[in-house]
Amino acid sequence: MRKRPVSLKTLAQALSVSMSTVSRALRNHPDISPELTRKVQLLAQELQYSPNPLAMGLLRSQTYTIGVIVPDLVTHFFASIISGIERVANEHGYHIVIRSSYESYQKEKECLADLLKLRVDGIIMCLAQETQEYAHFDALLDAEVPLVFFDRVCRATEVATVVVDNQEAARRITRHFFEGGYRRIAHIAGPASLNITQERIEGYQQALAACGLPFEESLLVHCDLSIASATAATQRLLALPNRPDAIFGVNDTTAFAAMKELKRQGLRIPQDVALVGFTDEFHATVVEPTLTSVMHPTVEIGQEAALLFLEQARAATHPAPRQTILTTQLVVRDSSAPKPA
Amino acid sequence: MRKRPVSLKTLAQALSVSMSTVSRALRNHPDISPELTRKVQLLAQELQYSPNPLAMGLLRSQTYTIGVIVPDLVTHFFASIISGIERVANEHGYHIVIRSSYESYQKEKECLADLLKLRVDGIIMCLAQETQEYAHFDALLDAEVPLVFFDRVCRATEVATVVVDNQEAARRITRHFFEGGYRRIAHIAGPASLNITQERIEGYQQALAACGLPFEESLLVHCDLSIASATAATQRLLALPNRPDAIFGVNDTTAFAAMKELKRQGLRIPQDVALVGFTDEFHATVVEPTLTSVMHPTVEIGQEAALLFLEQARAATHPAPRQTILTTQLVVRDSSAPKPA
DNA sequence: AAGCTTTGCGCAAAGCTTTGCGGAATTATA
DNA sequence: TATAATTCCGCAAAGCTTTGCGCAAAGCTT
């Protein structure tokens, strides 16, 4: 049995006063005499008193705790978003408790339920890939529990969200290829259900049109974001009678899987096929050739999400859901060097 | 103002019975009549009652919450350890609240203090790189708060720890080089203060001796685990009058920085200089040449740490600290192919 | 000196749960 | 039928904190 930490009662008994007096003294209430106040604060300091958050939580219905649900804890993308959330949460006195949905709809519901049972003050999350029904958020919305989605979102009119401008990013990539002299630009997209997939496809198509290139069905392939599936998608593209001269992968895993497959088939990058991915700095610079990629402002996504939470948590009345759109950055490296004339 | 969730009081009032009766009914206490029990449970179900963990925490002095402190949230190594912790913690009804020490001693103390104020049931952590004093753990030890260190440890006789067999791993790498025909084997080590650094150096030296190779001071260089510092360390090695033909980097960042620097200087891997790192699968397979490396059982480290916590949390009396040593795996890839005769 | 205002502190309730004990009503016993 | 034994439920305390209200003692006024 661990001994209980010092409480108001400990202090009160030690000083032979009531708990209310101790409580007031600690908060410098004018009702308490200066000498007593000093004595109390001194003892509190000495005994390292710190108010019990459980009692405070009970009183105020506030735990200063944010539930964070991500599809996956290991991926650099999510890890650094969590890092961003953690930083601003801590700066504002909040703790974060983390759960992974493992991209599963069932697990996502479980996590949500568990965190609510824990009485978190709000939820910051990214939808699981499987999730197509959104009824499990009704309870939160009804209870006006602060909720923030990032990256993968739904019900954007009801929930605060932070996303990146996927269309713009996809347009920029496509244009970048075009300007480099590439004309058969393929796109390995993600699952059709994800909003990020749709937006990037739209941007891709918009840019093709703007560049005067036709949209060829066969140059748009889907994968489920796994390595195997991305590899298969690449193979489908390369098996085309008229294969693409540029590939734009929808994310990290996809881009690297594509790169490996290209190398395996003896194709040179970018001479035979140029490549661009959505990925993060460390990976992109370590491969050969270095990978041109759209960098997500991951830490900022997390920070912004936490700020949106705080905004809701502090508001007296439930504020209108705000949408934050962050811009990405296209970092040009070797894998998309201009085509030699 | 969010409305309060349903409590025993809600149910009690709805059924015109006392809260104690509701409480007993929910736990199938024999004192309560079967019909009433049924009615109570039905209503509880319907209203989605779930006991308030704050009240329970107050009562039992238990929050079912584990504080996790890592030096860095973004690194794959820590991210996947967290993933392991999360999994077994959740399986056993615990939540984890995460903090990053940013490798800072000051921050580490802050995190520790904050988590204790939060009344976590225990702490699982990895020491910050800066941390050299360990007095801030006295309070935990005195209060018998379950504490588990992983990877970087201290006070191993007092605290449960989970580590990998660094000596063995270093020996294996060195032997692997030797068997491949390499004779001037260098080691880029980490900060001398870290136990992992020391252990790997010892293993390195043991294996050199076992292979009948001399230990040359100049082939052992230190870095602080940053990219810049690892690059500089590599440069020092390559500037040697008699440069090494094999390099063994102390971790992820180091190995890749070394690889980049080797390439930059136009050296071929492994023909001119072979390379082995401590790293994780994804990175290692994506680079060119693929990197031979010692793989940490990261998820297992996390799982094992959580199990050690549970062991302490469940023990009636404070158990003797247990040391878990996990074995690593040397995955041979292209960067250390045998030297052609 | 009698009455009024301050000053300084304690009581108790609320927030939620569990649990020992007591008590009323019902049933069984003599 | 009066008494003993069940049966079934409520009171209250404990765990910790805050806060409205009350109360005693001290200070002040005239």
XYZ file of C-alpha atoms (C1' of nucleotides) in Angstrom, chain A residues 17-18 20-21 24 31-33 36 58-59, chain C residues 7-17:
22
model
C -6.829 24.624 11.689
C -9.637 23.585 9.379
C -11.182 25.376 4.546
C -8.761 27.727 6.195
C -8.145 29.781 1.564
C -10.291 36.347 5.101
C -7.195 34.627 6.390
C -4.715 36.560 8.490
C -1.518 32.227 9.219
C -14.750 16.055 -9.516
C -15.516 19.578 -8.420
C -11.773 40.409 11.249
C -10.701 35.567 11.118
C -12.039 31.266 11.006
C -15.080 26.747 10.883
C -19.281 24.071 9.172
C -21.266 21.846 5.647
C -22.493 20.820 1.042
C -21.394 19.442 -3.516
C -18.981 16.626 -6.817
C -19.023 10.725 -7.132
C -18.229 6.247 -5.446
